[in-house]
């Protein structure tokens, strides 16, 4: 049994930390959101009142935060992890963040005497709950190996990606493909419906044909087909449009740095931006289907009753 500090108990971190509890670890969690803390506590995570309390005496600390700015604040801030953890504690950031922020965290952690890995994940909220996430882990070889021992109960795959920030590089490219697949799935689903196909019959075909993708199998944007899809639940978020827009923005920015044309990726970002402009940043990103079927109701134009 290890002592693990966990910071960021949202849609992903809540389930992931509970899987470490189920594996027998003593997990101390902190989040700014009391509802997230309460949900994790119900799963056996011990509530910490601050970052300092969460990281005290920990063998490893995981962070699962929205964006680079949050990760930088949590690690580098006055009340942050580097200030309060013991240098024997292995630091593992599973947030999806920009490469420059990840490099800054690697550098600051090393300068303060810590071992740090970037270990973003793929597999969605359903994979977080099932403990089947794919982790892509970048950093010094020994730290990556030791991190893998803690990651085990949350993962289906642990793939070392190379040196510092390579985990984030892999994740950014993966998610570029995911969101393009999601947009294509939404278009295919609406067209199939308008051509008179039964939604389940079409899904049964596409899921074993060349139109298949993880987005189709896990996030199908038509309700009543795939149990894990947010479409069943009026697009309550499993992966918010805001975070999807962030991820595709990370890809576009990395593409600009490397002179890579991302014509389709840039178009999909415009679709997410339209959802955000309509007031749906906090809804699930599979709501992109509403731009295809024409049912988007901008929040400021929604009928009041
Ligand atoms: P989320 O917004 O549901 O959770 C993030 C949590 O971090 C929130 O509960 C928030 O209160 C907390 N937080 C923010 N700043 C904090 C601070 N300073 N101290 C303590 N807590 C703080 O987001 P999520 O969907 O769980 O995603 C987390 C990360 O994982 C993101 O980088 C996202 O891109 C990535 N990711 C998400 C999914 C998914 O399907 N949701 C899949 C793979 C990767």
mmCIF file of N, CA and C in Angstrom, residues 192 196-213 216-217 220 225:
data_model
loop_
_atom_site.group_PDB
_atom_site.id
_atom_site.type_symbol
_atom_site.label_atom_id
_atom_site.label_comp_id
_atom_site.label_asym_id
_atom_site.label_seq_id
_atom_site.Cartn_x
_atom_site.Cartn_y
_atom_site.Cartn_z
ATOM 1 N N UNK A 192 -27.333 9.488 -41.951
ATOM 2 C CA UNK A 192 -27.957 8.152 -41.926
ATOM 3 C C UNK A 192 -29.419 8.251 -41.513
ATOM 4 N N UNK A 196 -33.172 7.610 -43.729
ATOM 5 C CA UNK A 196 -34.180 6.643 -43.302
ATOM 6 C C UNK A 196 -33.638 5.418 -42.597
ATOM 7 N N UNK A 197 -32.336 5.439 -42.241
ATOM 8 C CA UNK A 197 -31.776 4.273 -41.555
ATOM 9 C C UNK A 197 -32.124 4.295 -40.080
ATOM 10 N N UNK A 198 -32.371 3.127 -39.524
ATOM 11 C CA UNK A 198 -32.545 2.996 -38.086
ATOM 12 C C UNK A 198 -31.202 3.295 -37.415
ATOM 13 N N UNK A 199 -31.243 4.065 -36.300
ATOM 14 C CA UNK A 199 -29.984 4.518 -35.680
ATOM 15 C C UNK A 199 -29.130 3.341 -35.203
ATOM 16 N N UNK A 200 -29.804 2.325 -34.644
ATOM 17 C CA UNK A 200 -29.049 1.176 -34.127
ATOM 18 C C UNK A 200 -28.484 0.338 -35.277
ATOM 19 N N UNK A 201 -29.280 0.165 -36.309
ATOM 20 C CA UNK A 201 -28.802 -0.613 -37.469
ATOM 21 C C UNK A 201 -27.580 0.062 -38.082
ATOM 22 N N UNK A 202 -27.656 1.392 -38.245
ATOM 23 C CA UNK A 202 -26.506 2.088 -38.839
ATOM 24 C C UNK A 202 -25.278 1.962 -37.945
ATOM 25 N N UNK A 203 -25.492 2.128 -36.635
ATOM 26 C CA UNK A 203 -24.344 2.014 -35.710
ATOM 27 C C UNK A 203 -23.753 0.604 -35.776
ATOM 28 N N UNK A 204 -24.617 -0.402 -35.824
ATOM 29 C CA UNK A 204 -24.125 -1.794 -35.895
ATOM 30 C C UNK A 204 -23.235 -1.982 -37.127
ATOM 31 N N UNK A 205 -23.608 -1.350 -38.203
ATOM 32 C CA UNK A 205 -22.807 -1.463 -39.437
ATOM 33 C C UNK A 205 -21.491 -0.701 -39.292
ATOM 34 N N UNK A 206 -21.601 0.588 -38.914
ATOM 35 C CA UNK A 206 -20.393 1.438 -38.887
ATOM 36 C C UNK A 206 -19.364 0.921 -37.886
ATOM 37 N N UNK A 207 -19.855 0.347 -36.773
ATOM 38 C CA UNK A 207 -18.917 -0.081 -35.725
ATOM 39 C C UNK A 207 -18.112 -1.311 -36.123
ATOM 40 N N UNK A 208 -18.527 -1.995 -37.199
ATOM 41 C CA UNK A 208 -17.720 -3.128 -37.688
ATOM 42 C C UNK A 208 -17.271 -2.862 -39.141
ATOM 43 N N UNK A 209 -17.334 -1.589 -39.520
ATOM 44 C CA UNK A 209 -16.954 -1.231 -40.892
ATOM 45 C C UNK A 209 -15.891 -0.135 -40.857
ATOM 46 N N UNK A 210 -15.594 0.397 -42.027
ATOM 47 C CA UNK A 210 -14.483 1.346 -42.126
ATOM 48 C C UNK A 210 -14.812 2.717 -41.536
ATOM 49 N N UNK A 211 -16.060 2.945 -41.150
ATOM 50 C CA UNK A 211 -16.414 4.198 -40.466
ATOM 51 C C UNK A 211 -16.202 4.127 -38.959
ATOM 52 N N UNK A 212 -15.686 3.006 -38.460
ATOM 53 C CA UNK A 212 -15.528 2.810 -37.009
ATOM 54 C C UNK A 212 -14.512 3.784 -36.407
ATOM 55 N N UNK A 213 -14.713 4.121 -35.149
ATOM 56 C CA UNK A 213 -13.732 4.913 -34.386
ATOM 57 C C UNK A 213 -14.094 4.794 -32.909
ATOM 58 N N UNK A 216 -17.132 6.826 -32.193
ATOM 59 C CA UNK A 216 -18.379 6.149 -32.569
ATOM 60 C C UNK A 216 -18.767 5.113 -31.514
ATOM 61 N N UNK A 217 -17.766 4.365 -31.038
ATOM 62 C CA UNK A 217 -18.083 3.282 -30.094
ATOM 63 C C UNK A 217 -18.387 3.787 -28.692
ATOM 64 N N UNK A 220 -21.183 7.961 -29.119
ATOM 65 C CA UNK A 220 -22.113 8.141 -30.242
ATOM 66 C C UNK A 220 -23.108 9.253 -29.910
ATOM 67 N N UNK A 225 -28.148 4.558 -28.102
ATOM 68 C CA UNK A 225 -27.393 3.582 -28.889
ATOM 69 C C UNK A 225 -26.208 3.026 -28.101
#
